[in-house]
């Protein structure tokens, strides 16, 4: 799933968990990447109009414990990646993800 947004975290959590369970039911042992909500940008990891990603995503369960959280960070003025200048402070904007 790429950049989920405008969806309730509870629904995204249920869909992600179903995907993880289905993948593991095939006996696949590869790393699974799970995205956060709100376009899963690092700048909004601990805040947003919904429950923060760092609050609900920890409820995901992988029977093989081979799950990673997929986060990305656009450094332009509105975090969209569509502007020509990188003007955001990457370290401070990712502090909530790496803490």
PDB file of N, CA and C in Angstrom:
ATOM      1  N   UNK A   1       0.854  -1.168   0.000  1.00  0.00           N
ATOM      2  CA  UNK A   1       0.000   0.000   0.000  1.00  0.00           C
ATOM      3  C   UNK A   1       0.901   1.231   0.000  1.00  0.00           C
ATOM      4  N   UNK A   2       0.608   2.164  -0.843  1.00  0.00           N
ATOM      5  CA  UNK A   2       1.425   3.361  -0.946  1.00  0.00           C
ATOM      6  C   UNK A   2       0.679   4.575  -0.409  1.00  0.00           C
ATOM      7  N   UNK A   3       1.257   5.212   0.586  1.00  0.00           N
ATOM      8  CA  UNK A   3       0.770   6.472   1.141  1.00  0.00           C
ATOM      9  C   UNK A   3      -0.710   6.463   1.509  1.00  0.00           C
ATOM     10  N   UNK A   4      -1.135   5.590   2.408  1.00  0.00           N
ATOM     11  CA  UNK A   4      -2.539   5.624   2.823  1.00  0.00           C
ATOM     12  C   UNK A   4      -2.869   6.954   3.507  1.00  0.00           C
ATOM     13  N   UNK A   5      -4.079   7.414   3.297  1.00  0.00           N
ATOM     14  CA  UNK A   5      -4.538   8.660   3.916  1.00  0.00           C
ATOM     15  C   UNK A   5      -6.056   8.690   3.870  1.00  0.00           C
ATOM     16  N   UNK A   6      -6.632   9.573   4.661  1.00  0.00           N
ATOM     17  CA  UNK A   6      -8.090   9.746   4.706  1.00  0.00           C
ATOM     18  C   UNK A   6      -8.803   8.434   5.018  1.00  0.00           C
ATOM     19  N   UNK A   7      -8.218   7.651   5.890  1.00  0.00           N
ATOM     20  CA  UNK A   7      -8.795   6.387   6.321  1.00  0.00           C
ATOM     21  C   UNK A   7      -8.643   6.304   7.843  1.00  0.00           C
ATOM     22  N   UNK A   8      -9.623   5.740   8.491  1.00  0.00           N
ATOM     23  CA  UNK A   8      -9.533   5.580   9.949  1.00  0.00           C
ATOM     24  C   UNK A   8      -8.375   4.642  10.280  1.00  0.00           C
ATOM     25  N   UNK A   9      -7.635   4.965  11.313  1.00  0.00           N
ATOM     26  CA  UNK A   9      -6.520   4.114  11.709  1.00  0.00           C
ATOM     27  C   UNK A   9      -6.982   2.703  12.045  1.00  0.00           C
ATOM     28  N   UNK A  10      -8.147   2.565  12.651  1.00  0.00           N
ATOM     29  CA  UNK A  10      -8.638   1.233  12.999  1.00  0.00           C
ATOM     30  C   UNK A  10      -8.855   0.372  11.751  1.00  0.00           C
ATOM     31  N   UNK A  11      -9.324   0.969  10.673  1.00  0.00           N
ATOM     32  CA  UNK A  11      -9.518   0.230   9.425  1.00  0.00           C
ATOM     33  C   UNK A  11      -8.176  -0.113   8.784  1.00  0.00           C
ATOM     34  N   UNK A  12      -7.249   0.832   8.788  1.00  0.00           N
ATOM     35  CA  UNK A  12      -5.927   0.568   8.245  1.00  0.00           C
ATOM     36  C   UNK A  12      -5.238  -0.528   9.051  1.00  0.00           C
ATOM     37  N   UNK A  13      -5.341  -0.467  10.357  1.00  0.00           N
ATOM     38  CA  UNK A  13      -4.758  -1.493  11.223  1.00  0.00           C
ATOM     39  C   UNK A  13      -5.326  -2.870  10.887  1.00  0.00           C
ATOM     40  N   UNK A  14      -6.636  -2.967  10.743  1.00  0.00           N
ATOM     41  CA  UNK A  14      -7.280  -4.250  10.414  1.00  0.00           C
ATOM     42  C   UNK A  14      -6.813  -4.764   9.055  1.00  0.00           C
ATOM     43  N   UNK A  15      -6.706  -3.875   8.076  1.00  0.00           N
ATOM     44  CA  UNK A  15      -6.263  -4.283   6.738  1.00  0.00           C
ATOM     45  C   UNK A  15      -4.795  -4.720   6.743  1.00  0.00           C
ATOM     46  N   UNK A  16      -3.961  -3.979   7.432  1.00  0.00           N
ATOM     47  CA  UNK A  16      -2.555  -4.355   7.504  1.00  0.00           C
ATOM     48  C   UNK A  16      -2.378  -5.687   8.224  1.00  0.00           C
ATOM     49  N   UNK A  17      -3.108  -5.876   9.329  1.00  0.00           N
ATOM     50  CA  UNK A  17      -2.995  -7.127  10.069  1.00  0.00           C
ATOM     51  C   UNK A  17      -3.462  -8.304   9.221  1.00  0.00           C
ATOM     52  N   UNK A  18      -4.541  -8.109   8.467  1.00  0.00           N
ATOM     53  CA  UNK A  18      -5.026  -9.167   7.571  1.00  0.00           C
ATOM     54  C   UNK A  18      -3.981  -9.498   6.505  1.00  0.00           C
ATOM     55  N   UNK A  19      -3.317  -8.486   5.987  1.00  0.00           N
ATOM     56  CA  UNK A  19      -2.276  -8.717   4.982  1.00  0.00           C
ATOM     57  C   UNK A  19      -1.103  -9.487   5.587  1.00  0.00           C
ATOM     58  N   UNK A  20      -0.678  -9.087   6.770  1.00  0.00           N
ATOM     59  CA  UNK A  20       0.424  -9.781   7.451  1.00  0.00           C
ATOM     60  C   UNK A  20       0.052 -11.245   7.692  1.00  0.00           C
ATOM     61  N   UNK A  21      -1.137 -11.470   8.223  1.00  0.00           N
ATOM     62  CA  UNK A  21      -1.580 -12.839   8.515  1.00  0.00           C
ATOM     63  C   UNK A  21      -1.662 -13.683   7.248  1.00  0.00           C
ATOM     64  N   UNK A  22      -2.139 -13.098   6.168  1.00  0.00           N
ATOM     65  CA  UNK A  22      -2.255 -13.820   4.895  1.00  0.00           C
ATOM     66  C   UNK A  22      -0.879 -14.159   4.328  1.00  0.00           C
ATOM     67  N   UNK A  23       0.038 -13.217   4.400  1.00  0.00           N
ATOM     68  CA  UNK A  23       1.410 -13.471   3.933  1.00  0.00           C
ATOM     69  C   UNK A  23       2.041 -14.597   4.732  1.00  0.00           C
ATOM     70  N   UNK A  24       1.911 -14.563   6.043  1.00  0.00           N
ATOM     71  CA  UNK A  24       2.509 -15.602   6.886  1.00  0.00           C
ATOM     72  C   UNK A  24       1.826 -16.949   6.692  1.00  0.00           C
ATOM     73  N   UNK A  25       0.552 -16.963   6.342  1.00  0.00           N
ATOM     74  CA  UNK A  25      -0.169 -18.219   6.098  1.00  0.00           C
ATOM     75  C   UNK A  25       0.389 -18.974   4.888  1.00  0.00           C
ATOM     76  N   UNK A  26       1.103 -18.280   4.019  1.00  0.00           N
ATOM     77  CA  UNK A  26       1.727 -18.926   2.860  1.00  0.00           C
ATOM     78  C   UNK A  26       3.109 -19.483   3.211  1.00  0.00           C
ATOM     79  N   UNK A  27       3.508 -19.320   4.459  1.00  0.00           N
ATOM     80  CA  UNK A  27       4.820 -19.743   4.971  1.00  0.00           C
ATOM     81  C   UNK A  27       5.956 -18.853   4.480  1.00  0.00           C
ATOM     82  N   UNK A  28       5.620 -17.680   3.982  1.00  0.00           N
ATOM     83  CA  UNK A  28       6.648 -16.710   3.603  1.00  0.00           C
ATOM     84  C   UNK A  28       7.298 -16.162   4.875  1.00  0.00           C
ATOM     85  N   UNK A  29       8.598 -16.017   4.847  1.00  0.00           N
ATOM     86  CA  UNK A  29       9.302 -15.524   6.033  1.00  0.00           C
ATOM     87  C   UNK A  29      10.020 -14.198   5.773  1.00  0.00           C
ATOM     88  N   UNK A  30       9.754 -13.603   4.630  1.00  0.00           N
ATOM     89  CA  UNK A  30      10.434 -12.363   4.257  1.00  0.00           C
ATOM     90  C   UNK A  30       9.998 -11.187   5.136  1.00  0.00           C
ATOM     91  N   UNK A  31      10.784 -10.145   5.096  1.00  0.00           N
ATOM     92  CA  UNK A  31      10.471  -8.909   5.795  1.00  0.00           C
ATOM     93  C   UNK A  31       9.200  -8.299   5.204  1.00  0.00           C
ATOM     94  N   UNK A  32       8.314  -7.854   6.066  1.00  0.00           N
ATOM     95  CA  UNK A  32       7.101  -7.158   5.642  1.00  0.00           C
ATOM     96  C   UNK A  32       7.225  -5.710   6.068  1.00  0.00           C
ATOM     97  N   UNK A  33       6.950  -4.786   5.155  1.00  0.00           N
ATOM     98  CA  UNK A  33       6.951  -3.360   5.462  1.00  0.00           C
ATOM     99  C   UNK A  33       5.513  -2.893   5.657  1.00  0.00           C
ATOM    100  N   UNK A  34       5.265  -2.208   6.755  1.00  0.00           N
ATOM    101  CA  UNK A  34       3.924  -1.699   7.061  1.00  0.00           C
ATOM    102  C   UNK A  34       3.962  -0.170   7.090  1.00  0.00           C
ATOM    103  N   UNK A  35       3.104   0.477   6.299  1.00  0.00           N
ATOM    104  CA  UNK A  35       3.094   1.940   6.289  1.00  0.00           C
ATOM    105  C   UNK A  35       2.215   2.507   7.405  1.00  0.00           C
ATOM    106  N   UNK A  36       2.528   3.722   7.794  1.00  0.00           N
ATOM    107  CA  UNK A  36       1.637   4.445   8.686  1.00  0.00           C
ATOM    108  C   UNK A  36       0.556   5.142   7.872  1.00  0.00           C
ATOM    109  N   UNK A  37      -0.281   5.875   8.538  1.00  0.00           N
ATOM    110  CA  UNK A  37      -1.362   6.610   7.892  1.00  0.00           C
ATOM    111  C   UNK A  37      -0.898   8.033   7.583  1.00  0.00           C
ATOM    112  N   UNK A  38      -1.742   8.832   6.984  1.00  0.00           N
ATOM    113  CA  UNK A  38      -1.471  10.253   6.677  1.00  0.00           C
ATOM    114  C   UNK A  38      -0.297  10.399   5.718  1.00  0.00           C
ATOM    115  N   UNK A  39      -0.248   9.574   4.684  1.00  0.00           N
ATOM    116  CA  UNK A  39       0.833   9.552   3.702  1.00  0.00           C
ATOM    117  C   UNK A  39       2.139   9.070   4.333  1.00  0.00           C
ATOM    118  N   UNK A  40       2.102   8.581   5.519  1.00  0.00           N
ATOM    119  CA  UNK A  40       3.191   8.064   6.361  1.00  0.00           C
ATOM    120  C   UNK A  40       4.482   8.870   6.309  1.00  0.00           C
ATOM    121  N   UNK A  41       4.344  10.185   6.263  1.00  0.00           N
ATOM    122  CA  UNK A  41       5.508  11.061   6.326  1.00  0.00           C
ATOM    123  C   UNK A  41       6.047  11.153   7.743  1.00  0.00           C
ATOM    124  N   UNK A  42       7.358  11.165   7.860  1.00  0.00           N
ATOM    125  CA  UNK A  42       7.991  11.230   9.171  1.00  0.00           C
ATOM    126  C   UNK A  42       7.599  12.447   9.983  1.00  0.00           C
ATOM    127  N   UNK A  43       7.323  13.556   9.312  1.00  0.00           N
ATOM    128  CA  UNK A  43       6.980  14.788  10.024  1.00  0.00           C
ATOM    129  C   UNK A  43       5.661  14.674  10.773  1.00  0.00           C
ATOM    130  N   UNK A  44       4.787  13.771  10.362  1.00  0.00           N
ATOM    131  CA  UNK A  44       3.470  13.657  11.002  1.00  0.00           C
ATOM    132  C   UNK A  44       3.330  12.376  11.817  1.00  0.00           C
ATOM    133  N   UNK A  45       4.441  11.719  12.110  1.00  0.00           N
ATOM    134  CA  UNK A  45       4.373  10.425  12.767  1.00  0.00           C
ATOM    135  C   UNK A  45       3.742  10.495  14.158  1.00  0.00           C
ATOM    136  N   UNK A  46       4.006  11.552  14.895  1.00  0.00           N
ATOM    137  CA  UNK A  46       3.482  11.655  16.256  1.00  0.00           C
ATOM    138  C   UNK A  46       2.340  12.655  16.373  1.00  0.00           C
ATOM    139  N   UNK A  47       1.823  13.122  15.251  1.00  0.00           N
ATOM    140  CA  UNK A  47       0.718  14.070  15.290  1.00  0.00           C
ATOM    141  C   UNK A  47      -0.119  13.914  14.037  1.00  0.00           C
ATOM    142  N   UNK A  48      -1.199  14.592  13.987  1.00  0.00           N
ATOM    143  CA  UNK A  48      -2.073  14.522  12.821  1.00  0.00           C
ATOM    144  C   UNK A  48      -3.525  14.653  13.244  1.00  0.00           C
ATOM    145  N   UNK A  49      -4.405  14.638  12.294  1.00  0.00           N
ATOM    146  CA  UNK A  49      -5.822  14.794  12.581  1.00  0.00           C
ATOM    147  C   UNK A  49      -6.450  13.554  13.178  1.00  0.00           C
ATOM    148  N   UNK A  50      -5.731  12.450  13.127  1.00  0.00           N
ATOM    149  CA  UNK A  50      -6.205  11.189  13.669  1.00  0.00           C
ATOM    150  C   UNK A  50      -5.275  10.777  14.801  1.00  0.00           C
ATOM    151  N   UNK A  51      -5.496   9.590  15.332  1.00  0.00           N
ATOM    152  CA  UNK A  51      -4.572   9.043  16.319  1.00  0.00           C
ATOM    153  C   UNK A  51      -3.188   8.956  15.660  1.00  0.00           C
ATOM    154  N   UNK A  52      -2.168   9.375  16.372  1.00  0.00           N
ATOM    155  CA  UNK A  52      -0.823   9.398  15.813  1.00  0.00           C
ATOM    156  C   UNK A  52      -0.375   7.992  15.404  1.00  0.00           C
ATOM    157  N   UNK A  53       0.392   7.905  14.322  1.00  0.00           N
ATOM    158  CA  UNK A  53       0.877   6.618  13.827  1.00  0.00           C
ATOM    159  C   UNK A  53       1.627   5.837  14.896  1.00  0.00           C
ATOM    160  N   UNK A  54       2.434   6.534  15.689  1.00  0.00           N
ATOM    161  CA  UNK A  54       3.224   5.830  16.684  1.00  0.00           C
ATOM    162  C   UNK A  54       2.363   5.220  17.792  1.00  0.00           C
ATOM    163  N   UNK A  55       1.094   5.592  17.880  1.00  0.00           N
ATOM    164  CA  UNK A  55       0.205   5.023  18.891  1.00  0.00           C
ATOM    165  C   UNK A  55      -0.461   3.736  18.431  1.00  0.00           C
ATOM    166  N   UNK A  56      -0.942   3.691  17.209  1.00  0.00           N
ATOM    167  CA  UNK A  56      -1.711   2.532  16.770  1.00  0.00           C
ATOM    168  C   UNK A  56      -0.885   1.467  16.058  1.00  0.00           C
ATOM    169  N   UNK A  57       0.188   1.846  15.380  1.00  0.00           N
ATOM    170  CA  UNK A  57       0.911   0.883  14.547  1.00  0.00           C
ATOM    171  C   UNK A  57       1.623  -0.178  15.382  1.00  0.00           C
ATOM    172  N   UNK A  58       1.899   0.123  16.625  1.00  0.00           N
ATOM    173  CA  UNK A  58       2.559  -0.869  17.488  1.00  0.00           C
ATOM    174  C   UNK A  58       1.643  -2.039  17.831  1.00  0.00           C
ATOM    175  N   UNK A  59       0.370  -1.940  17.473  1.00  0.00           N
ATOM    176  CA  UNK A  59      -0.584  -3.026  17.711  1.00  0.00           C
ATOM    177  C   UNK A  59      -0.484  -4.133  16.662  1.00  0.00           C
ATOM    178  N   UNK A  60       0.271  -3.895  15.578  1.00  0.00           N
ATOM    179  CA  UNK A  60       0.462  -4.931  14.567  1.00  0.00           C
ATOM    180  C   UNK A  60       1.261  -6.093  15.151  1.00  0.00           C
ATOM    181  N   UNK A  61       0.896  -7.304  14.760  1.00  0.00           N
ATOM    182  CA  UNK A  61       1.568  -8.505  15.250  1.00  0.00           C
ATOM    183  C   UNK A  61       2.036  -9.329  14.050  1.00  0.00           C
ATOM    184  N   UNK A  62       3.300  -9.691  14.065  1.00  0.00           N
ATOM    185  CA  UNK A  62       3.855 -10.576  13.049  1.00  0.00           C
ATOM    186  C   UNK A  62       4.360 -11.828  13.759  1.00  0.00           C
ATOM    187  N   UNK A  63       3.833 -12.973  13.400  1.00  0.00           N
ATOM    188  CA  UNK A  63       4.200 -14.220  14.064  1.00  0.00           C
ATOM    189  C   UNK A  63       5.686 -14.539  13.953  1.00  0.00           C
ATOM    190  N   UNK A  64       6.359 -14.018  12.945  1.00  0.00           N
ATOM    191  CA  UNK A  64       7.794 -14.246  12.771  1.00  0.00           C
ATOM    192  C   UNK A  64       8.643 -13.079  13.261  1.00  0.00           C
ATOM    193  N   UNK A  65       7.989 -12.051  13.743  1.00  0.00           N
ATOM    194  CA  UNK A  65       8.705 -10.872  14.235  1.00  0.00           C
ATOM    195  C   UNK A  65       9.688 -10.340  13.182  1.00  0.00           C
ATOM    196  N   UNK A  66       9.206 -10.265  11.950  1.00  0.00           N
ATOM    197  CA  UNK A  66      10.025  -9.773  10.840  1.00  0.00           C
ATOM    198  C   UNK A  66       9.240  -8.678  10.103  1.00  0.00           C
ATOM    199  N   UNK A  67       8.904  -7.659  10.857  1.00  0.00           N
ATOM    200  CA  UNK A  67       8.067  -6.557  10.391  1.00  0.00           C
ATOM    201  C   UNK A  67       8.810  -5.249  10.616  1.00  0.00           C
ATOM    202  N   UNK A  68       8.794  -4.387   9.624  1.00  0.00           N
ATOM    203  CA  UNK A  68       9.410  -3.066   9.759  1.00  0.00           C
ATOM    204  C   UNK A  68       8.381  -2.009   9.372  1.00  0.00           C
ATOM    205  N   UNK A  69       8.517  -0.850   9.949  1.00  0.00           N
ATOM    206  CA  UNK A  69       7.622   0.257   9.662  1.00  0.00           C
ATOM    207  C   UNK A  69       8.207   1.074   8.514  1.00  0.00           C
ATOM    208  N   UNK A  70       7.377   1.336   7.527  1.00  0.00           N
ATOM    209  CA  UNK A  70       7.795   2.067   6.331  1.00  0.00           C
ATOM    210  C   UNK A  70       7.456   3.544   6.518  1.00  0.00           C
ATOM    211  N   UNK A  71       8.484   4.378   6.543  1.00  0.00           N
ATOM    212  CA  UNK A  71       8.325   5.824   6.723  1.00  0.00           C
ATOM    213  C   UNK A  71       9.139   6.518   5.642  1.00  0.00           C
ATOM    214  N   UNK A  72       8.634   7.609   5.140  1.00  0.00           N
ATOM    215  CA  UNK A  72       9.445   8.398   4.220  1.00  0.00           C
ATOM    216  C   UNK A  72       9.350   9.870   4.607  1.00  0.00           C
ATOM    217  N   UNK A  73      10.218  10.639   4.030  1.00  0.00           N
ATOM    218  CA  UNK A  73      10.288  12.058   4.386  1.00  0.00           C
ATOM    219  C   UNK A  73      10.620  12.893   3.166  1.00  0.00           C
ATOM    220  N   UNK A  74       9.707  13.765   2.787  1.00  0.00           N
ATOM    221  CA  UNK A  74       9.975  14.755   1.738  1.00  0.00           C
ATOM    222  C   UNK A  74      10.392  16.039   2.425  1.00  0.00           C
ATOM    223  N   UNK A  75      11.409  16.683   1.931  1.00  0.00           N
ATOM    224  CA  UNK A  75      12.015  17.825   2.621  1.00  0.00           C
ATOM    225  C   UNK A  75      11.611  19.180   2.070  1.00  0.00           C
ATOM    226  N   UNK A  76      10.630  19.234   1.176  1.00  0.00           N
ATOM    227  CA  UNK A  76      10.226  20.538   0.662  1.00  0.00           C
ATOM    228  C   UNK A  76       9.239  21.207   1.624  1.00  0.00           C
ATOM    229  N   UNK A  77       8.820  22.405   1.309  1.00  0.00           N
ATOM    230  CA  UNK A  77       8.071  23.236   2.250  1.00  0.00           C
ATOM    231  C   UNK A  77       6.745  22.655   2.715  1.00  0.00           C
ATOM    232  N   UNK A  78       6.086  21.851   1.904  1.00  0.00           N
ATOM    233  CA  UNK A  78       4.796  21.292   2.327  1.00  0.00           C
ATOM    234  C   UNK A  78       4.837  19.768   2.439  1.00  0.00           C
ATOM    235  N   UNK A  79       6.034  19.209   2.508  1.00  0.00           N
ATOM    236  CA  UNK A  79       6.259  17.766   2.693  1.00  0.00           C
ATOM    237  C   UNK A  79       5.702  16.910   1.560  1.00  0.00           C
ATOM    238  N   UNK A  80       5.466  17.487   0.380  1.00  0.00           N
ATOM    239  CA  UNK A  80       4.841  16.754  -0.720  1.00  0.00           C
ATOM    240  C   UNK A  80       5.846  16.132  -1.697  1.00  0.00           C
ATOM    241  N   UNK A  81       7.067  16.655  -1.715  1.00  0.00           N
ATOM    242  CA  UNK A  81       8.050  16.194  -2.683  1.00  0.00           C
ATOM    243  C   UNK A  81       7.854  16.791  -4.064  1.00  0.00           C
ATOM    244  N   UNK A  82       6.981  17.787  -4.159  1.00  0.00           N
ATOM    245  CA  UNK A  82       6.682  18.377  -5.465  1.00  0.00           C
ATOM    246  C   UNK A  82       7.293  19.766  -5.657  1.00  0.00           C
ATOM    247  N   UNK A  83       7.973  20.273  -4.669  1.00  0.00           N
ATOM    248  CA  UNK A  83       8.571  21.611  -4.754  1.00  0.00           C
ATOM    249  C   UNK A  83      10.054  21.504  -5.073  1.00  0.00           C
ATOM    250  N   UNK A  84      10.639  22.531  -5.693  1.00  0.00           N
ATOM    251  CA  UNK A  84      12.038  22.441  -6.119  1.00  0.00           C
ATOM    252  C   UNK A  84      13.071  22.598  -5.000  1.00  0.00           C
ATOM    253  N   UNK A  85      12.702  23.206  -3.887  1.00  0.00           N
ATOM    254  CA  UNK A  85      13.679  23.461  -2.831  1.00  0.00           C
ATOM    255  C   UNK A  85      13.450  22.559  -1.621  1.00  0.00           C
ATOM    256  N   UNK A  86      14.539  22.061  -1.073  1.00  0.00           N
ATOM    257  CA  UNK A  86      14.486  21.298   0.173  1.00  0.00           C
ATOM    258  C   UNK A  86      14.789  22.274   1.301  1.00  0.00           C
ATOM    259  N   UNK A  87      13.807  22.539   2.104  1.00  0.00           N
ATOM    260  CA  UNK A  87      13.987  23.559   3.136  1.00  0.00           C
ATOM    261  C   UNK A  87      13.619  23.072   4.536  1.00  0.00           C
ATOM    262  N   UNK A  88      13.218  21.840   4.669  1.00  0.00           N
ATOM    263  CA  UNK A  88      12.847  21.314   5.978  1.00  0.00           C
ATOM    264  C   UNK A  88      14.075  20.783   6.710  1.00  0.00           C
ATOM    265  N   UNK A  89      13.969  20.751   8.022  1.00  0.00           N
ATOM    266  CA  UNK A  89      15.045  20.210   8.856  1.00  0.00           C
ATOM    267  C   UNK A  89      14.814  18.715   9.061  1.00  0.00           C
ATOM    268  N   UNK A  90      15.514  17.860   8.322  1.00  0.00           N
ATOM    269  CA  UNK A  90      15.216  16.428   8.359  1.00  0.00           C
ATOM    270  C   UNK A  90      15.389  15.791   9.727  1.00  0.00           C
ATOM    271  N   UNK A  91      16.394  16.189  10.462  1.00  0.00           N
ATOM    272  CA  UNK A  91      16.638  15.562  11.752  1.00  0.00           C
ATOM    273  C   UNK A  91      15.499  15.864  12.729  1.00  0.00           C
ATOM    274  N   UNK A  92      15.107  17.125  12.858  1.00  0.00           N
ATOM    275  CA  UNK A  92      14.047  17.463  13.805  1.00  0.00           C
ATOM    276  C   UNK A  92      12.692  16.930  13.350  1.00  0.00           C
ATOM    277  N   UNK A  93      12.456  16.855  12.044  1.00  0.00           N
ATOM    278  CA  UNK A  93      11.173  16.346  11.549  1.00  0.00           C
ATOM    279  C   UNK A  93      11.042  14.834  11.678  1.00  0.00           C
ATOM    280  N   UNK A  94      12.130  14.136  11.887  1.00  0.00           N
ATOM    281  CA  UNK A  94      12.078  12.690  12.079  1.00  0.00           C
ATOM    282  C   UNK A  94      12.277  12.283  13.534  1.00  0.00           C
ATOM    283  N   UNK A  95      12.377  13.262  14.419  1.00  0.00           N
ATOM    284  CA  UNK A  95      12.626  12.962  15.829  1.00  0.00           C
ATOM    285  C   UNK A  95      11.548  12.067  16.433  1.00  0.00           C
ATOM    286  N   UNK A  96      10.295  12.273  16.063  1.00  0.00           N
ATOM    287  CA  UNK A  96       9.221  11.468  16.606  1.00  0.00           C
ATOM    288  C   UNK A  96       9.255  10.020  16.161  1.00  0.00           C
ATOM    289  N   UNK A  97       9.844   9.763  15.027  1.00  0.00           N
ATOM    290  CA  UNK A  97       9.940   8.400  14.501  1.00  0.00           C
ATOM    291  C   UNK A  97      11.107   7.660  15.128  1.00  0.00           C
ATOM    292  N   UNK A  98      12.194   8.351  15.343  1.00  0.00           N
ATOM    293  CA  UNK A  98      13.419   7.694  15.791  1.00  0.00           C
ATOM    294  C   UNK A  98      13.596   7.682  17.301  1.00  0.00           C
ATOM    295  N   UNK A  99      12.734   8.367  18.024  1.00  0.00           N
ATOM    296  CA  UNK A  99      12.876   8.432  19.487  1.00  0.00           C
ATOM    297  C   UNK A  99      12.535   7.117  20.145  1.00  0.00           C
TER     298      UNK A  99
END
